[in-house]
Amino acid sequence: MSLLALDDVGKNFGGLVVVKNLSFTVEAGQRVALIGPNGAGKSTVFNLITGVYPLTSGRVLFDGVDITHLPMRRRIGLGVARSFQNIRLMGHLSVVENIMLGQQPKAGGLAALLTPYRLMPRHRWIEEARAALDEAGLGAYADLSVDSLPYGVRKRVDLLRAVVANPKMLLLDEPAAGLNERETEDLHDALMAIAAKGVTLVVVEHDMHFVDRLCERVVVINFGEKIAEGTMAEVRASPLVREAYLGGDATVGAGHA
Amino acid sequence: MSGYGEAILVMLAINIVVALAGYLPLAAGQLNLGIAGFMAVGGYTSAYLTSAYHLPMGVGMAAGAAAAGLLGLLVAVPVLRTSGIYLALATFALGQVIQAAFLNIEAVGAAAGYPVKPYAGFTVVLSVAFGVLVAVLLLSRTRFALLLTATKNDPLVTELFGVDVRAIRVAAFSLGALIAGIGGALYAHHYSYLEPQNFNIMLSVYIALYVLLGGTQTVAGPIVGAAFFTLLPELLRAGSHWRFVIFAVLIILVMAVRPEGLITGALARRLRFGKRREAAS
Amino acid sequence: MKRLGTVSAIALLGALAFAPAVQAASELVIGYSMAKTGPYVSLANSNEIAADMAVDEINAKGGVNGRKIKLTKFDTGGNPKDASAAVRRFAVDDKALAIVGPFSSSECRVAFPDGERMGIVQMSMASSAPGLTADMSYAFRNTVDEGKVISDVMETFARKKIPSARAAIAYGTDDAVSKAIGTGVLPKVFEQYKSQVVSTVDFSVKAFDLSPQASQLVQAKPEVIGFGAPPEMAIKLATELQRQGLKARMIAGTTVADPDLPKRMAPAGEGFTIGTTFFRDLNPATKAFSAEFEKRAKAAGLPRTEPSQMDAATYDIVLMYADALAKTKATGDDANLAKERTAIRDHLAKLKNHPMLEGPISFGANRDSIKPIYILEAKQAAWTLIDTHEPK
Amino acid sequence: MSGAVFAQQLVNGIMLGGIYMLIAVAFTLAIGVLNFLNFSIPGIFMVGAIATWRALENGWPWVGAIAAGLLAAGVASYLVERFTYRWMRGLDHEIPLVSSLGFLILFENLVLIGYGSDQQTFPALMPDFNIRVAGLVIGTGQLISLVLALVLVIAASGLLERTRIGRGIRAVAENADTATILGVEIHRVVPALFILIGLLSGVSGILFAMNYLQVSAFMGHEIGLKGIAAMVIGGMGNIWGAILGGLLIGLIEVLSIAFFGANRADICVYGALLLLLVVRPEGLLGGSAIVREKL
Amino acid sequence: MLEVENLTVRYGRITALAELDLAVPEGRIVTVLGANGAGKSSLLKALIGLTPIAGGAIRWKGEAIHRRPASERVKAGLALVPEGRRILVSMTVEDNLKVGAYHRDDPAQVAREIDAIYQRFPNLAERRFQKASCLSGGEQQMLAVGRALVSGSSLMMLDEPSLGLSPIIIARLFELLVELNKGGLALLLVEQNTNMALSVAHEGHVLKLGRKIAHGTPQQLLADARLQEAYLGG
């Protein structure tokens, strides 16, 4: 059984069709990319999976459960986590506190909510969050405001915050956008390490080189519809994909696919 | 200690309690302009139970706090369907309705006011206020406080980390109402007299000002704000009637220079982190 | 920054906590709780002139018991919490023997229990809400019961055969004194004088639009309208009644005793009749007082220079205190403070027909004063005295 | 209650509503365009009336005194823009609110120092300023202010709808960045709007003084609170909503006083506001208020 | 006509554009290509004055304009059709066009030009008094172009005009752009739709991570492997 299955999913905003008859599945442990030109509806797909928007039609199944009508927070409880295209860290919290927010899905309970952990410097939440930061090489930033961090670091904190929830599936919205080559390389390694722990990755990304190296399978959408699916090489060969990206009749860059 | 000093400390203590009542919802991004209404509920409940049924003052205060908290819970559910400026206006309307309601309740004297028998002196007021402060400080060290800040910062993302944002908001609002009830009960028993006119919109507005001026990101914010509003007019006493003019100018200037309030989370962190760095070196 | 804040806050608290508790031992200290800022400022800030006048007169004559009187002042801004702070400062820090004020009923409600706990006399010059001094022993008011005042007005109407068969009541509903007059005093007085109450209207004392109330009164066509609310509301109602075309005489107690009122509501207020406890042209003493007051008020740049009933009451309170200090041989020494404060209370409680500026003053069972009531009628933008009721 | 009195009460309510309208429009402009709950408006209202009163006391002719009042109100509002909104654009919505409250306290206390807390008598333009038809008394002053309120609001609405600066204001209201790239000078449009808000508040204050023949430092409080209620009931940001809201609040207030007594009037007025906010936060004429943000 | 020299744009510590040189001669169509995050939008925002620049210079008709506010740049003849079109949806179609002519003082001429736009886009004419929110995506794009036209500009900058439009509408849009260019209007076209953009442009620049990696005529660029690399990776 697939970990994630979108079944004939559709989404309209007013009269505007953003996602249409979209079906695809992701198997547990896979690394899948969702690509497509700007405005193709990729982020909307993420928002439909996490429940930010209600579906207009179709179903979403996760880990065997029909989550189509579950509220956002319940889906997260099932093991979905995501990062954000425009980094959405909490500016009023420190780095370590942002990471601790990521622990929320597994913290649970009223007692956990009301434990004055900040008076207990050895409390396991803090220890865990610091350990996670140290492991990611971000330990030095732990007590700073996120607003004061360089962009690359903020991206990594955003990712780490999603990872500490121990999700079964991680949705990454343009993780490499705005990173330089070095940082992109580090990100690749970090994601491979996460995947090695059995976490399923679904990535929206424009850097095709990055996608090619990271993902085993690619789903291409344009105008909210799936136009191709397969390995990166297969997808590159598809005339529909070339048209979507480069427009017109695709006669570009011979020999590069 | 001098009599005047005691009187000012009592005022400060009560103002800190009500500032904390305004702080909890504001920390979750809710501007409650009806705090005075919840104070009235707490004050009148405690006053009535202790005066009409001769219950001990402690029981009365607890009942007052519970009544205010319960009312907060009851109104939070419908009122928190609104947000931002709508919530501020809804709570403003709520405060006006509560005040007007007490003007019509003859059992507690209506417009004539209600004398309150059991007296809470300097020590009682300061101990209760200290207790509230400790409780809020403890609360501010919990995950609940973390979620409050996150809810204010970015409710959507907070929800995406599995948090029931609505429940957090309702809890913050009701807890604020409960603390306001304690503040109202302290007022009632210390000043021995309640009248609905005391709990007007300007009181709510001032309480909101305590918190916004002090800063909504740490517990120190409302305390500094309440101290600013309580002590500054006293310090300016020499300037007699110019004092409120100077005071108003200071409000405008402080908000211009530090729009996030006098004490921000970043500032508090910098101090803490700074200390740690000093210790390490 | 935070540490700096904490440090300065502590320093500030320290400064407040150990504020001036020092005065020359040779003076007898009286506290004066005044409302120089806040909602009552224009009624209350002229009181200070009267209080200073009284002190100056006493000290010019060599003071009391060979010592000068010293007035120590605290501005409450009309705020009950500050009135409470004032009592504490006077009683604990300033070692005052007695307190002039506070001004409003709301302040008295809070300050009187404090004074009771600390055992120090306070005497209000303006508070007239009913029942404020019940269950107390140190709380005095140099004001009279509104029931007595309004009853005297009706008495005068009966004597002078002014028509009052059809009566109406208009009162403020969110102010203790106003509401007590409207729901307690006026119905009883009208019943006593066989006036039929044909309409009762109420309003918020913060209201600016009284058109709905006026419309109801117009329909009822009363000959006399009993009024209970502050002077501002009297002006508003009189103006609105004139606009809607009702000619009826309004009557009221001391709540509207503002010397400038006829001028301020002219021409709508013609015939407005009130009872009050002070009239400037009564006798040589009141004329002299008014002249001196006017001089000082002008020098201080106050907008109103004619003394009000509260100004006269304040003046008399200081003089009554001076008299009590003399009679009880007060020294103001720390050791005897409590005893002397109680002696002052006991002396004042026994006062009977004590001759003062306002007339002979006594204190009744609840330590509210009993004194002559002057019935004034607004004629051509000024008050004229039409009757006097000496205390029985 | 007889029919005649009821009719008179309806007239009273509509006239009172006329007073609330202008101030509700001032609030609605600040909210609708700038998302700014501008608490200094009651202060500006008062400044306009007090300045006119002072000028009249000093023997100025009516026209000059009214001009002085308007000037004072415009300048006061411009100061508020200069020291609150301009510094704090883009921050949490409560922050300029705090500063605008600071200005309210400032204006009131300056007047308190200058002229005391007394309610001052404002001279009447003429002795009997009323129209009497079929037993109804209609205050000419109130009628004029109702008509003038409508005219001014229609003019303001026309200004927003048809003029260049009006289009600029609406463009800024919807999206300041888009307005910028279209060449709208935000640094001119926003102060212009504040001056417009100031003038509306000032006119409202002066009309109030002419109707009720009184001015005082705190005259803006009650009317300001009712104006906010009127604005919300009509729909925040909607000028015609402010008109409707003003009339409704006036009628609710007068009729609840007539039927239930003054004690219950506030419960009725603010209860209606609370109910509306819970049931239909966008107000009677407002568009949908809550838009889900984009990730 | 427009010359950009050494232009650098930073957001905080992130460099969005580094030392970019670029020129749009009179009457030409210049296109700037690149994947997401290449800095294309930042370039246009800096040119119109929405984003402050960290270094370099922007010259318009020989005059340095990079310190002037946006409103003056629009007055001088620059117009931007922003990404996502940014139609003012609470206003009518007609008011959107009039806001486009905000700084112009010749109402009669503006009215004539608006009429001309209606003739060109009959769909807009039909809905001239309706709220712009009821327009379809394609109509909104037409309105955004029309709005830029009535500003009386001599250089129109377009940020991803084909975004979210169907192929037929895109084709119509580009026909229109060519036609406008023939009428003398210079265009600076930022696109991901590479082929479409290159089919109309006189010259093109390719950006990657804020730096220019290629420049040339459409033919040169189409043959250049670096172009495809910028989009689909190596």
PDB file of N, CA, C and O in Angstrom, chain C residues 53-102:
ATOM      1  N   MET C  53      -7.436  80.658  51.880  1.00  0.00           N
ATOM      2  CA  MET C  53      -7.940  81.866  52.537  1.00  0.00           C
ATOM      3  C   MET C  53      -8.149  81.618  54.022  1.00  0.00           C
ATOM      4  O   MET C  53      -7.733  82.418  54.875  1.00  0.00           O
ATOM      5  N   ALA C  54      -8.807  80.498  54.340  1.00  0.00           N
ATOM      6  CA  ALA C  54      -9.096  80.178  55.739  1.00  0.00           C
ATOM      7  C   ALA C  54      -7.799  80.035  56.528  1.00  0.00           C
ATOM      8  O   ALA C  54      -7.653  80.604  57.619  1.00  0.00           O
ATOM      9  N   VAL C  55      -6.834  79.311  55.959  1.00  0.00           N
ATOM     10  CA  VAL C  55      -5.565  79.103  56.666  1.00  0.00           C
ATOM     11  C   VAL C  55      -4.862  80.439  56.880  1.00  0.00           C
ATOM     12  O   VAL C  55      -4.354  80.729  57.981  1.00  0.00           O
ATOM     13  N   ASP C  56      -4.840  81.269  55.847  1.00  0.00           N
ATOM     14  CA  ASP C  56      -4.179  82.574  55.966  1.00  0.00           C
ATOM     15  C   ASP C  56      -4.813  83.416  57.066  1.00  0.00           C
ATOM     16  O   ASP C  56      -4.125  84.072  57.851  1.00  0.00           O
ATOM     17  N   GLU C  57      -6.149  83.380  57.114  1.00  0.00           N
ATOM     18  CA  GLU C  57      -6.837  84.159  58.151  1.00  0.00           C
ATOM     19  C   GLU C  57      -6.463  83.676  59.543  1.00  0.00           C
ATOM     20  O   GLU C  57      -6.181  84.478  60.437  1.00  0.00           O
ATOM     21  N   ILE C  58      -6.469  82.337  59.706  1.00  0.00           N
ATOM     22  CA  ILE C  58      -6.158  81.770  61.027  1.00  0.00           C
ATOM     23  C   ILE C  58      -4.718  82.114  61.421  1.00  0.00           C
ATOM     24  O   ILE C  58      -4.458  82.601  62.527  1.00  0.00           O
ATOM     25  N   ASN C  59      -3.804  81.898  60.511  1.00  0.00           N
ATOM     26  CA  ASN C  59      -2.396  82.149  60.836  1.00  0.00           C
ATOM     27  C   ASN C  59      -2.096  83.629  61.042  1.00  0.00           C
ATOM     28  O   ASN C  59      -1.239  83.991  61.837  1.00  0.00           O
ATOM     29  N   ALA C  60      -2.854  84.489  60.315  1.00  0.00           N
ATOM     30  CA  ALA C  60      -2.665  85.929  60.499  1.00  0.00           C
ATOM     31  C   ALA C  60      -3.032  86.331  61.929  1.00  0.00           C
ATOM     32  O   ALA C  60      -2.489  87.272  62.488  1.00  0.00           O
ATOM     33  N   LYS C  61      -3.983  85.556  62.503  1.00  0.00           N
ATOM     34  CA  LYS C  61      -4.385  85.846  63.884  1.00  0.00           C
ATOM     35  C   LYS C  61      -3.518  85.080  64.873  1.00  0.00           C
ATOM     36  O   LYS C  61      -3.901  84.906  66.035  1.00  0.00           O
ATOM     37  N   GLY C  62      -2.413  84.555  64.434  1.00  0.00           N
ATOM     38  CA  GLY C  62      -1.488  83.888  65.341  1.00  0.00           C
ATOM     39  C   GLY C  62      -1.646  82.391  65.426  1.00  0.00           C
ATOM     40  O   GLY C  62      -1.052  81.725  66.258  1.00  0.00           O
ATOM     41  N   GLY C  63      -2.483  81.831  64.566  1.00  0.00           N
ATOM     42  CA  GLY C  63      -2.600  80.376  64.530  1.00  0.00           C
ATOM     43  C   GLY C  63      -3.457  79.834  65.647  1.00  0.00           C
ATOM     44  O   GLY C  63      -4.290  80.545  66.224  1.00  0.00           O
ATOM     45  N   VAL C  64      -3.238  78.547  65.946  1.00  0.00           N
ATOM     46  CA  VAL C  64      -4.033  77.844  66.952  1.00  0.00           C
ATOM     47  C   VAL C  64      -3.085  77.294  68.014  1.00  0.00           C
ATOM     48  O   VAL C  64      -2.052  76.724  67.692  1.00  0.00           O
ATOM     49  N   ASN C  65      -3.445  77.473  69.250  1.00  0.00           N
ATOM     50  CA  ASN C  65      -2.629  76.973  70.365  1.00  0.00           C
ATOM     51  C   ASN C  65      -1.173  77.430  70.235  1.00  0.00           C
ATOM     52  O   ASN C  65      -0.245  76.694  70.524  1.00  0.00           O
ATOM     53  N   GLY C  66      -0.993  78.612  69.692  1.00  0.00           N
ATOM     54  CA  GLY C  66       0.354  79.150  69.550  1.00  0.00           C
ATOM     55  C   GLY C  66       1.136  78.562  68.394  1.00  0.00           C
ATOM     56  O   GLY C  66       2.312  78.842  68.209  1.00  0.00           O
ATOM     57  N   ARG C  67       0.504  77.724  67.615  1.00  0.00           N
ATOM     58  CA  ARG C  67       1.197  77.148  66.467  1.00  0.00           C
ATOM     59  C   ARG C  67       0.460  77.532  65.191  1.00  0.00           C
ATOM     60  O   ARG C  67      -0.742  77.751  65.189  1.00  0.00           O
ATOM     61  N   LYS C  68       1.250  77.568  64.120  1.00  0.00           N
ATOM     62  CA  LYS C  68       0.643  77.847  62.818  1.00  0.00           C
ATOM     63  C   LYS C  68      -0.044  76.587  62.291  1.00  0.00           C
ATOM     64  O   LYS C  68       0.372  75.474  62.612  1.00  0.00           O
ATOM     65  N   ILE C  69      -1.076  76.824  61.473  1.00  0.00           N
ATOM     66  CA  ILE C  69      -1.716  75.708  60.760  1.00  0.00           C
ATOM     67  C   ILE C  69      -0.984  75.497  59.442  1.00  0.00           C
ATOM     68  O   ILE C  69      -0.650  76.468  58.767  1.00  0.00           O
ATOM     69  N   LYS C  70      -0.729  74.224  59.115  1.00  0.00           N
ATOM     70  CA  LYS C  70      -0.135  73.966  57.807  1.00  0.00           C
ATOM     71  C   LYS C  70      -1.030  73.016  57.009  1.00  0.00           C
ATOM     72  O   LYS C  70      -1.431  71.968  57.513  1.00  0.00           O
ATOM     73  N   LEU C  71      -1.371  73.461  55.801  1.00  0.00           N
ATOM     74  CA  LEU C  71      -2.207  72.631  54.933  1.00  0.00           C
ATOM     75  C   LEU C  71      -1.299  71.835  54.014  1.00  0.00           C
ATOM     76  O   LEU C  71      -0.537  72.410  53.236  1.00  0.00           O
ATOM     77  N   THR C  72      -1.329  70.507  54.111  1.00  0.00           N
ATOM     78  CA  THR C  72      -0.546  69.715  53.166  1.00  0.00           C
ATOM     79  C   THR C  72      -1.503  69.127  52.143  1.00  0.00           C
ATOM     80  O   THR C  72      -2.555  68.602  52.498  1.00  0.00           O
ATOM     81  N   LYS C  73      -1.150  69.313  50.858  1.00  0.00           N
ATOM     82  CA  LYS C  73      -2.132  69.051  49.799  1.00  0.00           C
ATOM     83  C   LYS C  73      -1.751  67.851  48.955  1.00  0.00           C
ATOM     84  O   LYS C  73      -0.586  67.553  48.755  1.00  0.00           O
ATOM     85  N   PHE C  74      -2.761  67.172  48.446  1.00  0.00           N
ATOM     86  CA  PHE C  74      -2.540  66.035  47.563  1.00  0.00           C
ATOM     87  C   PHE C  74      -3.620  66.068  46.485  1.00  0.00           C
ATOM     88  O   PHE C  74      -4.811  66.131  46.787  1.00  0.00           O
ATOM     89  N   ASP C  75      -3.184  66.022  45.230  1.00  0.00           N
ATOM     90  CA  ASP C  75      -4.140  66.065  44.127  1.00  0.00           C
ATOM     91  C   ASP C  75      -4.597  64.652  43.776  1.00  0.00           C
ATOM     92  O   ASP C  75      -3.808  63.807  43.370  1.00  0.00           O
ATOM     93  N   THR C  76      -5.878  64.389  43.953  1.00  0.00           N
ATOM     94  CA  THR C  76      -6.400  63.047  43.668  1.00  0.00           C
ATOM     95  C   THR C  76      -6.860  62.904  42.225  1.00  0.00           C
ATOM     96  O   THR C  76      -7.130  61.793  41.770  1.00  0.00           O
ATOM     97  N   GLY C  77      -6.991  63.991  41.521  1.00  0.00           N
ATOM     98  CA  GLY C  77      -7.520  63.917  40.170  1.00  0.00           C
ATOM     99  C   GLY C  77      -8.939  63.361  40.157  1.00  0.00           C
ATOM    100  O   GLY C  77      -9.408  62.890  39.131  1.00  0.00           O
ATOM    101  N   GLY C  78      -9.605  63.396  41.282  1.00  0.00           N
ATOM    102  CA  GLY C  78     -10.966  62.871  41.339  1.00  0.00           C
ATOM    103  C   GLY C  78     -11.021  61.353  41.313  1.00  0.00           C
ATOM    104  O   GLY C  78     -12.078  60.759  41.187  1.00  0.00           O
ATOM    105  N   ASN C  79      -9.855  60.726  41.445  1.00  0.00           N
ATOM    106  CA  ASN C  79      -9.761  59.280  41.323  1.00  0.00           C
ATOM    107  C   ASN C  79      -9.805  58.632  42.706  1.00  0.00           C
ATOM    108  O   ASN C  79      -9.002  58.952  43.579  1.00  0.00           O
ATOM    109  N   PRO C  80     -10.754  57.696  42.930  1.00  0.00           N
ATOM    110  CA  PRO C  80     -10.879  57.085  44.263  1.00  0.00           C
ATOM    111  C   PRO C  80      -9.577  56.457  44.769  1.00  0.00           C
ATOM    112  O   PRO C  80      -9.270  56.547  45.963  1.00  0.00           O
ATOM    113  N   LYS C  81      -8.834  55.808  43.850  1.00  0.00           N
ATOM    114  CA  LYS C  81      -7.598  55.156  44.296  1.00  0.00           C
ATOM    115  C   LYS C  81      -6.611  56.192  44.850  1.00  0.00           C
ATOM    116  O   LYS C  81      -5.924  55.945  45.832  1.00  0.00           O
ATOM    117  N   ASP C  82      -6.566  57.350  44.175  1.00  0.00           N
ATOM    118  CA  ASP C  82      -5.662  58.403  44.657  1.00  0.00           C
ATOM    119  C   ASP C  82      -6.169  59.007  45.957  1.00  0.00           C
ATOM    120  O   ASP C  82      -5.377  59.426  46.806  1.00  0.00           O
ATOM    121  N   ALA C  83      -7.496  59.057  46.112  1.00  0.00           N
ATOM    122  CA  ALA C  83      -8.046  59.567  47.371  1.00  0.00           C
ATOM    123  C   ALA C  83      -7.625  58.660  48.523  1.00  0.00           C
ATOM    124  O   ALA C  83      -7.322  59.132  49.625  1.00  0.00           O
ATOM    125  N   SER C  84      -7.588  57.350  48.238  1.00  0.00           N
ATOM    126  CA  SER C  84      -7.148  56.400  49.249  1.00  0.00           C
ATOM    127  C   SER C  84      -5.668  56.611  49.570  1.00  0.00           C
ATOM    128  O   SER C  84      -5.265  56.623  50.735  1.00  0.00           O
ATOM    129  N   ALA C  85      -4.866  56.812  48.525  1.00  0.00           N
ATOM    130  CA  ALA C  85      -3.436  57.081  48.742  1.00  0.00           C
ATOM    131  C   ALA C  85      -3.257  58.359  49.555  1.00  0.00           C
ATOM    132  O   ALA C  85      -2.378  58.450  50.416  1.00  0.00           O
ATOM    133  N   ALA C  86      -4.107  59.352  49.278  1.00  0.00           N
ATOM    134  CA  ALA C  86      -4.001  60.632  49.990  1.00  0.00           C
ATOM    135  C   ALA C  86      -4.214  60.424  51.486  1.00  0.00           C
ATOM    136  O   ALA C  86      -3.447  60.931  52.307  1.00  0.00           O
ATOM    137  N   VAL C  87      -5.258  59.661  51.854  1.00  0.00           N
ATOM    138  CA  VAL C  87      -5.526  59.415  53.277  1.00  0.00           C
ATOM    139  C   VAL C  87      -4.299  58.793  53.929  1.00  0.00           C
ATOM    140  O   VAL C  87      -3.872  59.198  55.001  1.00  0.00           O
ATOM    141  N   ARG C  88      -3.720  57.784  53.266  1.00  0.00           N
ATOM    142  CA  ARG C  88      -2.566  57.118  53.832  1.00  0.00           C
ATOM    143  C   ARG C  88      -1.398  58.087  54.020  1.00  0.00           C
ATOM    144  O   ARG C  88      -0.698  58.066  55.030  1.00  0.00           O
ATOM    145  N   ARG C  89      -1.213  58.939  53.002  1.00  0.00           N
ATOM    146  CA  ARG C  89      -0.077  59.857  53.130  1.00  0.00           C
ATOM    147  C   ARG C  89      -0.297  60.842  54.270  1.00  0.00           C
ATOM    148  O   ARG C  89       0.587  61.063  55.098  1.00  0.00           O
ATOM    149  N   PHE C  90      -1.500  61.400  54.331  1.00  0.00           N
ATOM    150  CA  PHE C  90      -1.773  62.368  55.394  1.00  0.00           C
ATOM    151  C   PHE C  90      -1.642  61.709  56.770  1.00  0.00           C
ATOM    152  O   PHE C  90      -1.025  62.259  57.677  1.00  0.00           O
ATOM    153  N   ALA C  91      -2.253  60.515  56.902  1.00  0.00           N
ATOM    154  CA  ALA C  91      -2.321  59.882  58.214  1.00  0.00           C
ATOM    155  C   ALA C  91      -0.966  59.337  58.654  1.00  0.00           C
ATOM    156  O   ALA C  91      -0.573  59.498  59.796  1.00  0.00           O
ATOM    157  N   VAL C  92      -0.246  58.700  57.725  1.00  0.00           N
ATOM    158  CA  VAL C  92       1.002  58.030  58.125  1.00  0.00           C
ATOM    159  C   VAL C  92       2.219  58.947  57.961  1.00  0.00           C
ATOM    160  O   VAL C  92       2.996  59.121  58.887  1.00  0.00           O
ATOM    161  N   ASP C  93       2.368  59.535  56.771  1.00  0.00           N
ATOM    162  CA  ASP C  93       3.602  60.272  56.483  1.00  0.00           C
ATOM    163  C   ASP C  93       3.576  61.692  57.024  1.00  0.00           C
ATOM    164  O   ASP C  93       4.546  62.172  57.579  1.00  0.00           O
ATOM    165  N   ASP C  94       2.442  62.382  56.830  1.00  0.00           N
ATOM    166  CA  ASP C  94       2.394  63.806  57.168  1.00  0.00           C
ATOM    167  C   ASP C  94       1.947  64.051  58.606  1.00  0.00           C
ATOM    168  O   ASP C  94       1.988  65.180  59.084  1.00  0.00           O
ATOM    169  N   LYS C  95       1.497  62.978  59.277  1.00  0.00           N
ATOM    170  CA  LYS C  95       1.034  63.097  60.669  1.00  0.00           C
ATOM    171  C   LYS C  95      -0.011  64.200  60.804  1.00  0.00           C
ATOM    172  O   LYS C  95       0.037  65.021  61.721  1.00  0.00           O
ATOM    173  N   ALA C  96      -0.959  64.221  59.842  1.00  0.00           N
ATOM    174  CA  ALA C  96      -1.995  65.244  59.898  1.00  0.00           C
ATOM    175  C   ALA C  96      -2.981  64.927  61.010  1.00  0.00           C
ATOM    176  O   ALA C  96      -3.158  63.768  61.397  1.00  0.00           O
ATOM    177  N   LEU C  97      -3.634  65.987  61.502  1.00  0.00           N
ATOM    178  CA  LEU C  97      -4.604  65.804  62.576  1.00  0.00           C
ATOM    179  C   LEU C  97      -5.996  65.542  62.030  1.00  0.00           C
ATOM    180  O   LEU C  97      -6.819  64.904  62.679  1.00  0.00           O
ATOM    181  N   ALA C  98      -6.252  66.061  60.840  1.00  0.00           N
ATOM    182  CA  ALA C  98      -7.560  65.858  60.216  1.00  0.00           C
ATOM    183  C   ALA C  98      -7.402  66.134  58.728  1.00  0.00           C
ATOM    184  O   ALA C  98      -6.387  66.670  58.302  1.00  0.00           O
ATOM    185  N   ILE C  99      -8.424  65.729  57.958  1.00  0.00           N
ATOM    186  CA  ILE C  99      -8.313  65.852  56.502  1.00  0.00           C
ATOM    187  C   ILE C  99      -9.506  66.624  55.941  1.00  0.00           C
ATOM    188  O   ILE C  99     -10.661  66.326  56.263  1.00  0.00           O
ATOM    189  N   VAL C 100      -9.213  67.611  55.116  1.00  0.00           N
ATOM    190  CA  VAL C 100     -10.252  68.336  54.378  1.00  0.00           C
ATOM    191  C   VAL C 100     -10.484  67.553  53.086  1.00  0.00           C
ATOM    192  O   VAL C 100      -9.551  67.325  52.323  1.00  0.00           O
ATOM    193  N   GLY C 101     -11.745  67.162  52.851  1.00  0.00           N
ATOM    194  CA  GLY C 101     -12.034  66.401  51.650  1.00  0.00           C
ATOM    195  C   GLY C 101     -12.247  64.946  51.998  1.00  0.00           C
ATOM    196  O   GLY C 101     -12.364  64.604  53.185  1.00  0.00           O
ATOM    197  N   PRO C 102     -12.302  64.036  51.047  1.00  0.00           N
ATOM    198  CA  PRO C 102     -12.179  64.300  49.608  1.00  0.00           C
ATOM    199  C   PRO C 102     -13.434  64.921  48.999  1.00  0.00           C
ATOM    200  O   PRO C 102     -14.429  65.101  49.675  1.00  0.00           O
TER     201      PRO C 102
END
